Amino acid sequence: MNILVDIRGLKKYFPIRGGVFGRPVGMVKAVDGVSLAVERGQWLGLVGESGCGKTTLAKTVVRLWKPTSGHIYFDVPDAVKAEIEASEASGNNSGKLASLLKENDLGTFSGARVRLFRRRAQLVHQDPFTSLDPRMKLKNIVAEPLTIHKVLSGDAQETAVKELLGTVGLSAGQLERYPHQFSGGQRQRIAIARALATKPEFIAFDEPTSALDVSVQAQILNLLKDLKKDFGLTYLYITHELLIAESVCDYIAVMYLGKVVEMGRPEEVFHTPRHPYSQSLVSATPVPDPKRRVGRIVLPGEVPSPANPPPGCAFHPRCSRASEQCREFGPELKLVGDDHYVACFHPL
């Protein structure tokens, strides 16, 4: 197994400020102890309701935000990660441990180190209209990463921009246009071209097709498949559309209230979900397949606030199988099948 991105115990909290002096009075636990590994060349789908922490996780992994705690390893040898883990477990807070974290944990990077990392990892936002500067022409938008990272300049940069546009299905004749002169699908192609400019190894997509028509969605997904194959890319793909995740992703992770509650291959997570939350998600998705037609599972109550999550298992107030154990302890992800993990004391 060749792991490119390894997330361990990742937390991202946002302070709630109040009072005259704006002091912290609480925390929004957007990502609360997520551990996730993305293999090189994998297309990992991250699904869940709005507000469960998917976007926060992606932005933290690519270091747009600094994590509150936990580790983010990018292309780090297993031996180094094991050494760090052993040192932490033994309580050895030596200078060697600090040096290892500084060299290998993205969460500790700052300044030039973060900027250098972003040549290898990019993020494509959900709405291309708001993620593209309306005052910049197409040629400047795509060239901006090349300029910032000092990859290319002059004629070489112009040639690279034209090649990138051709790669995503746009033409050099559109270089002088502004974002508002393109359709939604074309703007998303521009965002993808910009993300490809530095030749990254890893790209996180934050619901890149949710604002597009169905036919355009298919075109963008086919483009992503071709790019992944041609450039050997690794994807983290955030979506709330389970049918899309099932059709394109190699592996699926389900999030609920800042935690991953189930992971597995698409055929397992969507055909035989083991966590009660995953079951409700799948049952709410219209599927044009009579063999998979099941009764809708309506969950009681509302999603708790990440500023005040329930103790124990975060899902227990809405779970029909909750026990006293669920109310007191938070379950860890456990292997329940062939590469299928569930964070539940009473999985199906």
mmCIF file of C-alpha atoms in Angstrom:
data_model
loop_
_atom_site.group_PDB
_atom_site.id
_atom_site.type_symbol
_atom_site.label_atom_id
_atom_site.label_comp_id
_atom_site.label_asym_id
_atom_site.label_seq_id
_atom_site.Cartn_x
_atom_site.Cartn_y
_atom_site.Cartn_z
ATOM 1 C CA MET A 1 0.000 0.000 0.000
ATOM 2 C CA ASN A 2 1.474 3.331 -1.138
ATOM 3 C CA ILE A 3 -0.168 6.024 1.001
ATOM 4 C CA LEU A 4 0.178 9.588 -0.271
ATOM 5 C CA VAL A 5 -1.955 11.487 2.288
ATOM 6 C CA ASP A 6 -2.193 10.151 5.837
ATOM 7 C CA ILE A 7 -4.434 12.014 8.291
ATOM 8 C CA ARG A 8 -4.242 10.954 11.938
ATOM 9 C CA GLY A 9 -6.475 12.264 14.710
ATOM 10 C CA LEU A 10 -7.049 15.529 12.854
ATOM 11 C CA LYS A 11 -9.036 18.229 14.635
ATOM 12 C CA LYS A 12 -10.048 21.674 13.460
ATOM 13 C CA TYR A 13 -11.909 23.850 15.971
ATOM 14 C CA PHE A 14 -13.141 27.403 15.446
ATOM 15 C CA PRO A 15 -13.505 29.691 18.466
ATOM 16 C CA ILE A 16 -16.873 31.201 19.379
ATOM 17 C CA ARG A 17 -16.239 34.684 20.677
ATOM 18 C CA GLY A 18 -18.493 36.718 22.934
ATOM 19 C CA GLY A 19 -18.544 39.520 25.433
ATOM 20 C CA VAL A 20 -17.181 43.029 25.173
ATOM 21 C CA PHE A 21 -13.616 41.878 24.531
ATOM 22 C CA GLY A 22 -14.496 39.084 22.100
ATOM 23 C CA ARG A 23 -12.969 36.360 24.219
ATOM 24 C CA PRO A 24 -13.474 32.684 23.291
ATOM 25 C CA VAL A 25 -16.571 31.291 25.021
ATOM 26 C CA GLY A 26 -16.734 27.997 23.158
ATOM 27 C CA MET A 27 -15.534 25.991 20.190
ATOM 28 C CA VAL A 28 -17.140 24.778 16.958
ATOM 29 C CA LYS A 29 -15.735 21.300 16.474
ATOM 30 C CA ALA A 30 -15.889 21.233 12.680
ATOM 31 C CA VAL A 31 -13.446 18.309 12.346
ATOM 32 C CA ASP A 32 -13.136 16.236 15.492
ATOM 33 C CA GLY A 33 -10.524 13.494 15.391
ATOM 34 C CA VAL A 34 -10.543 12.238 11.794
ATOM 35 C CA SER A 35 -8.089 9.544 10.688
ATOM 36 C CA LEU A 36 -8.001 8.833 6.974
ATOM 37 C CA ALA A 37 -5.468 7.491 4.489
ATOM 38 C CA VAL A 38 -5.512 8.219 0.760
ATOM 39 C CA GLU A 39 -3.479 5.874 -1.394
ATOM 40 C CA ARG A 40 -1.493 7.210 -4.318
ATOM 41 C CA GLY A 41 -3.664 7.130 -7.433
ATOM 42 C CA GLN A 42 -6.879 6.661 -5.438
ATOM 43 C CA TRP A 43 -10.150 8.531 -5.959
ATOM 44 C CA LEU A 44 -11.502 8.886 -2.416
ATOM 45 C CA GLY A 45 -15.065 10.105 -1.997
ATOM 46 C CA LEU A 46 -16.108 12.010 1.125
ATOM 47 C CA VAL A 47 -19.883 12.124 1.633
ATOM 48 C CA GLY A 48 -22.269 13.405 4.284
ATOM 49 C CA GLU A 49 -24.824 16.099 5.034
ATOM 50 C CA SER A 50 -24.062 19.797 4.693
ATOM 51 C CA GLY A 51 -22.263 21.061 7.772
ATOM 52 C CA CYS A 52 -20.675 17.744 8.722
ATOM 53 C CA GLY A 53 -17.126 19.047 8.184
ATOM 54 C CA LYS A 54 -16.238 17.822 4.693
ATOM 55 C CA THR A 55 -15.057 21.161 3.310
ATOM 56 C CA THR A 56 -13.231 22.030 6.526
ATOM 57 C CA LEU A 57 -11.372 18.727 6.322
ATOM 58 C CA ALA A 58 -10.314 19.368 2.709
ATOM 59 C CA LYS A 59 -9.159 22.936 3.398
ATOM 60 C CA THR A 60 -7.196 21.779 6.423
ATOM 61 C CA VAL A 61 -5.530 18.939 4.516
ATOM 62 C CA VAL A 62 -4.269 21.304 1.799
ATOM 63 C CA ARG A 63 -3.267 23.737 4.568
ATOM 64 C CA LEU A 64 -5.548 26.630 3.764
ATOM 65 C CA TRP A 65 -6.292 26.318 7.484
ATOM 66 C CA LYS A 66 -3.944 25.278 10.248
ATOM 67 C CA PRO A 67 -5.200 22.241 12.195
ATOM 68 C CA THR A 68 -6.002 22.508 15.886
ATOM 69 C CA SER A 69 -4.283 19.183 16.555
ATOM 70 C CA GLY A 70 -3.468 15.872 14.911
ATOM 71 C CA HIS A 71 -1.106 15.014 12.085
ATOM 72 C CA ILE A 72 -1.187 15.439 8.304
ATOM 73 C CA TYR A 73 1.487 13.438 6.480
ATOM 74 C CA PHE A 74 2.082 13.918 2.771
ATOM 75 C CA ASP A 75 4.244 11.307 1.072
ATOM 76 C CA VAL A 76 6.019 10.438 4.334
ATOM 77 C CA PRO A 77 7.655 6.974 4.746
ATOM 78 C CA ASP A 78 5.863 4.572 7.108
ATOM 79 C CA ALA A 79 9.023 4.184 9.173
ATOM 80 C CA VAL A 80 9.086 7.904 9.963
ATOM 81 C CA LYS A 81 5.414 7.933 10.940
ATOM 82 C CA ALA A 82 5.938 4.897 13.151
ATOM 83 C CA GLU A 83 8.883 6.596 14.862
ATOM 84 C CA ILE A 84 6.801 9.695 15.572
ATOM 85 C CA GLU A 85 3.931 7.597 16.900
ATOM 86 C CA ALA A 86 6.228 5.577 19.156
ATOM 87 C CA SER A 87 7.867 8.723 20.538
ATOM 88 C CA GLU A 88 4.488 10.292 21.321
ATOM 89 C CA ALA A 89 3.178 7.105 22.925
ATOM 90 C CA SER A 90 6.201 6.936 25.208
ATOM 91 C CA GLY A 91 5.776 10.553 26.241
ATOM 92 C CA ASN A 92 9.191 11.378 24.852
ATOM 93 C CA ASN A 93 8.956 15.048 23.928
ATOM 94 C CA SER A 94 12.574 15.270 22.920
ATOM 95 C CA GLY A 95 14.117 17.579 20.386
ATOM 96 C CA LYS A 96 14.255 14.691 17.926
ATOM 97 C CA LEU A 97 10.464 14.320 18.009
ATOM 98 C CA ALA A 98 10.021 18.044 17.477
ATOM 99 C CA SER A 99 12.441 17.895 14.550
ATOM 100 C CA LEU A 100 10.602 14.949 12.973
ATOM 101 C CA LEU A 101 7.261 16.747 13.249
ATOM 102 C CA LYS A 102 8.711 19.939 11.841
ATOM 103 C CA GLU A 103 10.066 18.081 8.809
ATOM 104 C CA ASN A 104 7.140 15.736 8.122
ATOM 105 C CA ASP A 105 3.857 16.992 9.655
ATOM 106 C CA LEU A 106 2.024 19.485 7.424
ATOM 107 C CA GLY A 107 0.244 20.815 10.495
ATOM 108 C CA THR A 108 3.526 22.351 11.689
ATOM 109 C CA PHE A 109 4.447 23.949 8.361
ATOM 110 C CA SER A 110 4.336 27.702 7.891
ATOM 111 C CA GLY A 111 5.450 30.347 5.431
ATOM 112 C CA ALA A 112 7.655 29.084 2.620
ATOM 113 C CA ARG A 113 7.158 25.438 3.642
ATOM 114 C CA VAL A 114 3.387 25.702 3.116
ATOM 115 C CA ARG A 115 3.846 27.535 -0.168
ATOM 116 C CA LEU A 116 6.224 24.849 -1.407
ATOM 117 C CA PHE A 117 3.766 22.120 -0.396
ATOM 118 C CA ARG A 118 0.950 23.756 -2.358
ATOM 119 C CA ARG A 119 2.797 23.058 -5.576
ATOM 120 C CA ARG A 120 2.039 19.392 -4.872
ATOM 121 C CA ALA A 121 -1.542 19.739 -3.618
ATOM 122 C CA GLN A 122 -4.403 21.887 -4.908
ATOM 123 C CA LEU A 123 -8.068 22.585 -4.136
ATOM 124 C CA VAL A 124 -10.907 23.107 -6.632
ATOM 125 C CA HIS A 125 -13.777 24.989 -5.004
ATOM 126 C CA GLN A 126 -17.488 24.325 -5.332
ATOM 127 C CA ASP A 127 -18.522 27.542 -7.084
ATOM 128 C CA PRO A 128 -16.133 28.507 -9.908
ATOM 129 C CA PHE A 129 -17.763 31.921 -10.281
ATOM 130 C CA THR A 130 -16.736 33.015 -6.788
ATOM 131 C CA SER A 131 -13.337 31.256 -6.849
ATOM 132 C CA LEU A 132 -12.217 33.060 -10.028
ATOM 133 C CA ASP A 133 -11.250 36.727 -9.844
ATOM 134 C CA PRO A 134 -13.794 38.578 -12.054
ATOM 135 C CA ARG A 135 -11.193 41.305 -12.817
ATOM 136 C CA MET A 136 -8.657 38.880 -14.296
ATOM 137 C CA LYS A 137 -8.559 37.519 -17.815
ATOM 138 C CA LEU A 138 -8.437 33.803 -18.453
ATOM 139 C CA LYS A 139 -4.741 33.870 -19.376
ATOM 140 C CA ASN A 140 -3.848 35.564 -16.073
ATOM 141 C CA ILE A 141 -6.028 33.258 -13.956
ATOM 142 C CA VAL A 142 -4.378 30.099 -15.257
ATOM 143 C CA ALA A 143 -0.899 31.642 -15.224
ATOM 144 C CA GLU A 144 -1.165 32.952 -11.651
ATOM 145 C CA PRO A 145 0.107 29.742 -9.937
ATOM 146 C CA LEU A 146 3.043 29.612 -12.366
ATOM 147 C CA THR A 147 3.933 33.179 -11.429
ATOM 148 C CA ILE A 148 3.471 32.797 -7.670
ATOM 149 C CA HIS A 149 5.539 29.628 -7.493
ATOM 150 C CA LYS A 150 8.066 30.946 -10.023
ATOM 151 C CA VAL A 151 7.652 27.877 -12.215
ATOM 152 C CA LEU A 152 7.618 29.563 -15.620
ATOM 153 C CA SER A 153 7.604 33.050 -17.098
ATOM 154 C CA GLY A 154 7.484 34.804 -20.440
ATOM 155 C CA ASP A 155 6.870 32.784 -23.585
ATOM 156 C CA ALA A 156 7.244 29.471 -21.753
ATOM 157 C CA GLN A 157 4.446 30.476 -19.388
ATOM 158 C CA GLU A 158 2.168 31.494 -22.245
ATOM 159 C CA THR A 159 2.791 28.172 -24.000
ATOM 160 C CA ALA A 160 2.055 26.248 -20.790
ATOM 161 C CA VAL A 161 -1.220 28.147 -20.304
ATOM 162 C CA LYS A 162 -2.364 27.286 -23.830
ATOM 163 C CA GLU A 163 -1.493 23.620 -23.269
ATOM 164 C CA LEU A 164 -3.426 23.586 -19.988
ATOM 165 C CA LEU A 165 -6.487 25.076 -21.663
ATOM 166 C CA GLY A 166 -6.333 22.431 -24.371
ATOM 167 C CA THR A 167 -6.041 19.730 -21.711
ATOM 168 C CA VAL A 168 -9.330 20.780 -20.075
ATOM 169 C CA GLY A 169 -11.214 21.358 -23.329
ATOM 170 C CA LEU A 170 -10.842 25.115 -23.803
ATOM 171 C CA SER A 171 -9.160 26.999 -26.641
ATOM 172 C CA ALA A 172 -6.361 29.545 -26.853
ATOM 173 C CA GLY A 173 -8.773 31.912 -28.590
ATOM 174 C CA GLN A 174 -10.502 32.484 -25.228
ATOM 175 C CA LEU A 175 -7.421 33.820 -23.420
ATOM 176 C CA GLU A 176 -8.611 37.431 -23.378
ATOM 177 C CA ARG A 177 -12.027 36.683 -21.885
ATOM 178 C CA TYR A 178 -13.183 37.300 -18.315
ATOM 179 C CA PRO A 179 -14.905 34.691 -16.078
ATOM 180 C CA HIS A 180 -18.411 36.148 -16.595
ATOM 181 C CA GLN A 181 -18.078 35.442 -20.328
ATOM 182 C CA PHE A 182 -17.978 31.681 -19.735
ATOM 183 C CA SER A 183 -20.660 29.169 -18.818
ATOM 184 C CA GLY A 184 -20.658 27.373 -15.457
ATOM 185 C CA GLY A 185 -19.059 24.255 -16.911
ATOM 186 C CA GLN A 186 -16.386 26.296 -18.687
ATOM 187 C CA ARG A 187 -15.588 28.188 -15.486
ATOM 188 C CA GLN A 188 -15.095 24.897 -13.675
ATOM 189 C CA ARG A 189 -12.737 23.795 -16.447
ATOM 190 C CA ILE A 190 -10.773 27.007 -15.867
ATOM 191 C CA ALA A 191 -10.549 26.234 -12.150
ATOM 192 C CA ILE A 192 -9.295 22.736 -12.952
ATOM 193 C CA ALA A 193 -6.700 24.115 -15.400
ATOM 194 C CA ARG A 194 -5.470 26.495 -12.723
ATOM 195 C CA ALA A 195 -5.183 23.626 -10.242
ATOM 196 C CA LEU A 196 -3.143 21.611 -12.764
ATOM 197 C CA ALA A 197 -0.698 24.447 -13.478
ATOM 198 C CA THR A 198 1.904 23.427 -10.874
ATOM 199 C CA LYS A 199 1.648 19.721 -11.809
ATOM 200 C CA PRO A 200 0.276 18.608 -8.415
ATOM 201 C CA GLU A 201 0.086 15.040 -7.189
ATOM 202 C CA PHE A 202 -3.056 15.533 -5.088
ATOM 203 C CA ILE A 203 -6.222 17.545 -5.777
ATOM 204 C CA ALA A 204 -9.158 18.047 -3.403
ATOM 205 C CA PHE A 205 -12.492 18.773 -5.110
ATOM 206 C CA ASP A 206 -15.205 20.482 -3.065
ATOM 207 C CA GLU A 207 -18.448 19.448 -4.780
ATOM 208 C CA PRO A 208 -17.184 20.600 -8.212
ATOM 209 C CA THR A 209 -20.325 19.540 -10.108
ATOM 210 C CA SER A 210 -23.122 20.460 -7.676
ATOM 211 C CA ALA A 211 -23.882 23.786 -9.419
ATOM 212 C CA LEU A 212 -23.866 22.302 -12.928
ATOM 213 C CA ASP A 213 -26.494 20.740 -15.185
ATOM 214 C CA VAL A 214 -26.582 16.946 -15.336
ATOM 215 C CA SER A 215 -25.111 16.786 -18.849
ATOM 216 C CA VAL A 216 -22.316 19.172 -17.899
ATOM 217 C CA GLN A 217 -21.686 17.171 -14.718
ATOM 218 C CA ALA A 218 -21.012 14.100 -16.849
ATOM 219 C CA GLN A 219 -18.550 16.039 -19.015
ATOM 220 C CA ILE A 220 -16.614 17.314 -15.997
ATOM 221 C CA LEU A 221 -16.520 13.861 -14.386
ATOM 222 C CA ASN A 222 -15.233 12.311 -17.613
ATOM 223 C CA LEU A 223 -12.585 15.047 -17.756
ATOM 224 C CA LEU A 224 -11.501 14.249 -14.185
ATOM 225 C CA LYS A 225 -11.253 10.542 -15.061
ATOM 226 C CA ASP A 226 -9.023 11.328 -18.048
ATOM 227 C CA LEU A 227 -6.815 13.717 -16.068
ATOM 228 C CA LYS A 228 -6.391 11.221 -13.257
ATOM 229 C CA LYS A 229 -5.279 8.562 -15.731
ATOM 230 C CA ASP A 230 -3.047 10.821 -17.835
ATOM 231 C CA PHE A 231 -1.274 12.592 -14.965
ATOM 232 C CA GLY A 232 -1.360 9.915 -12.255
ATOM 233 C CA LEU A 233 -3.352 12.138 -9.883
ATOM 234 C CA THR A 234 -4.831 11.354 -6.470
ATOM 235 C CA TYR A 235 -8.249 12.802 -5.624
ATOM 236 C CA LEU A 236 -10.194 13.697 -2.511
ATOM 237 C CA TYR A 237 -13.700 14.217 -3.859
ATOM 238 C CA ILE A 238 -16.309 15.869 -1.638
ATOM 239 C CA THR A 239 -19.937 15.428 -2.644
ATOM 240 C CA HIS A 240 -23.425 15.009 -1.259
ATOM 241 C CA GLU A 241 -24.560 13.204 -4.415
ATOM 242 C CA LEU A 242 -24.161 9.551 -3.528
ATOM 243 C CA LEU A 243 -24.843 8.259 -7.034
ATOM 244 C CA ILE A 244 -21.927 10.274 -8.404
ATOM 245 C CA ALA A 245 -19.666 9.064 -5.589
ATOM 246 C CA GLU A 246 -20.641 5.466 -6.281
ATOM 247 C CA SER A 247 -19.971 5.767 -10.006
ATOM 248 C CA VAL A 248 -16.535 7.435 -9.915
ATOM 249 C CA CYS A 249 -14.860 6.831 -6.535
ATOM 250 C CA ASP A 250 -12.593 3.921 -5.599
ATOM 251 C CA TYR A 251 -13.241 4.267 -1.868
ATOM 252 C CA ILE A 252 -15.850 6.060 0.250
ATOM 253 C CA ALA A 253 -15.717 7.763 3.652
ATOM 254 C CA VAL A 254 -18.950 8.883 5.354
ATOM 255 C CA MET A 255 -18.805 11.860 7.739
ATOM 256 C CA TYR A 256 -21.217 12.861 10.482
ATOM 257 C CA LEU A 257 -20.715 15.838 12.801
ATOM 258 C CA GLY A 258 -16.977 16.128 12.266
ATOM 259 C CA LYS A 259 -16.181 12.410 12.405
ATOM 260 C CA VAL A 260 -15.802 9.588 9.888
ATOM 261 C CA VAL A 261 -18.400 6.937 10.783
ATOM 262 C CA GLU A 262 -17.916 4.453 7.928
ATOM 263 C CA MET A 263 -15.355 3.687 5.226
ATOM 264 C CA GLY A 264 -15.273 1.101 2.501
ATOM 265 C CA ARG A 265 -15.529 0.343 -1.176
ATOM 266 C CA PRO A 266 -18.561 1.915 -2.924
ATOM 267 C CA GLU A 267 -20.319 -1.397 -3.478
ATOM 268 C CA GLU A 268 -20.137 -2.112 0.255
ATOM 269 C CA VAL A 269 -21.016 1.323 1.640
ATOM 270 C CA PHE A 270 -23.928 1.884 -0.750
ATOM 271 C CA HIS A 271 -25.271 -1.673 -1.096
ATOM 272 C CA THR A 272 -24.697 -2.956 2.439
ATOM 273 C CA PRO A 273 -24.160 0.058 4.744
ATOM 274 C CA ARG A 274 -23.378 -0.977 8.319
ATOM 275 C CA HIS A 275 -23.664 2.311 10.223
ATOM 276 C CA PRO A 276 -27.216 3.563 10.918
ATOM 277 C CA TYR A 277 -26.371 7.023 9.574
ATOM 278 C CA SER A 278 -25.015 5.566 6.321
ATOM 279 C CA GLN A 279 -28.189 3.511 6.001
ATOM 280 C CA SER A 280 -30.338 6.642 6.294
ATOM 281 C CA LEU A 281 -28.235 8.444 3.674
ATOM 282 C CA VAL A 282 -28.519 5.597 1.205
ATOM 283 C CA SER A 283 -32.263 5.184 1.800
ATOM 284 C CA ALA A 284 -32.812 8.896 1.056
ATOM 285 C CA THR A 285 -31.128 8.634 -2.350
ATOM 286 C CA PRO A 286 -33.404 7.866 -5.321
ATOM 287 C CA VAL A 287 -31.901 4.919 -7.197
ATOM 288 C CA PRO A 288 -33.266 3.718 -10.579
ATOM 289 C CA ASP A 289 -32.796 0.078 -9.605
ATOM 290 C CA PRO A 290 -35.778 -1.979 -8.327
ATOM 291 C CA LYS A 291 -33.451 -4.477 -6.682
ATOM 292 C CA ARG A 292 -32.095 -1.763 -4.398
ATOM 293 C CA ARG A 293 -35.437 -0.168 -3.569
ATOM 294 C CA VAL A 294 -35.733 0.054 0.205
ATOM 295 C CA GLY A 295 -37.956 1.910 2.628
ATOM 296 C CA ARG A 296 -36.967 5.437 3.534
ATOM 297 C CA ILE A 297 -35.280 5.678 6.951
ATOM 298 C CA VAL A 298 -36.341 8.932 8.596
ATOM 299 C CA LEU A 299 -34.064 9.904 11.452
ATOM 300 C CA PRO A 300 -35.661 11.513 14.516
ATOM 301 C CA GLY A 301 -34.542 14.894 15.785
ATOM 302 C CA GLU A 302 -32.067 17.312 14.271
ATOM 303 C CA VAL A 303 -28.327 17.208 13.639
ATOM 304 C CA PRO A 304 -26.671 18.410 16.870
ATOM 305 C CA SER A 305 -24.624 21.590 16.810
ATOM 306 C CA PRO A 306 -20.868 21.067 16.359
ATOM 307 C CA ALA A 307 -20.478 23.749 19.028
ATOM 308 C CA ASN A 308 -22.172 21.444 21.542
ATOM 309 C CA PRO A 309 -21.906 17.828 20.325
ATOM 310 C CA PRO A 310 -23.481 15.106 22.461
ATOM 311 C CA PRO A 311 -21.224 12.979 24.675
ATOM 312 C CA GLY A 312 -20.205 9.512 23.564
ATOM 313 C CA CYS A 313 -21.227 8.625 20.032
ATOM 314 C CA ALA A 314 -22.330 11.824 18.284
ATOM 315 C CA PHE A 315 -25.106 9.932 16.493
ATOM 316 C CA HIS A 316 -26.672 8.288 19.543
ATOM 317 C CA PRO A 317 -29.517 10.847 20.087
ATOM 318 C CA ARG A 318 -30.919 9.883 16.663
ATOM 319 C CA CYS A 319 -30.034 6.188 16.643
ATOM 320 C CA SER A 320 -32.599 3.436 17.242
ATOM 321 C CA ARG A 321 -29.857 1.015 18.332
ATOM 322 C CA ALA A 322 -28.209 3.327 20.878
ATOM 323 C CA SER A 323 -27.258 1.802 24.220
ATOM 324 C CA GLU A 324 -25.816 3.174 27.445
ATOM 325 C CA GLN A 325 -22.366 2.410 26.048
ATOM 326 C CA CYS A 326 -23.088 4.687 23.070
ATOM 327 C CA ARG A 327 -24.096 7.542 25.366
ATOM 328 C CA GLU A 328 -20.856 7.377 27.344
ATOM 329 C CA PHE A 329 -18.131 6.381 24.867
ATOM 330 C CA GLY A 330 -17.246 7.387 21.325
ATOM 331 C CA PRO A 331 -16.667 4.314 19.110
ATOM 332 C CA GLU A 332 -13.528 4.010 17.024
ATOM 333 C CA LEU A 333 -13.432 2.799 13.431
ATOM 334 C CA LYS A 334 -13.190 -0.999 13.417
ATOM 335 C CA LEU A 335 -12.768 -3.484 10.609
ATOM 336 C CA VAL A 336 -16.068 -5.304 9.961
ATOM 337 C CA GLY A 337 -15.297 -6.781 6.555
ATOM 338 C CA ASP A 338 -12.824 -6.751 3.718
ATOM 339 C CA ASP A 339 -11.449 -3.180 3.920
ATOM 340 C CA HIS A 340 -14.766 -2.009 5.418
ATOM 341 C CA TYR A 341 -14.630 0.055 8.632
ATOM 342 C CA VAL A 342 -17.466 1.234 10.871
ATOM 343 C CA ALA A 343 -17.450 3.459 13.966
ATOM 344 C CA CYS A 344 -20.380 1.871 15.800
ATOM 345 C CA PHE A 345 -20.782 -0.372 18.839
ATOM 346 C CA HIS A 346 -23.797 -2.105 17.232
ATOM 347 C CA PRO A 347 -23.260 -2.255 13.443
ATOM 348 C CA LEU A 348 -25.516 -4.347 11.264
#
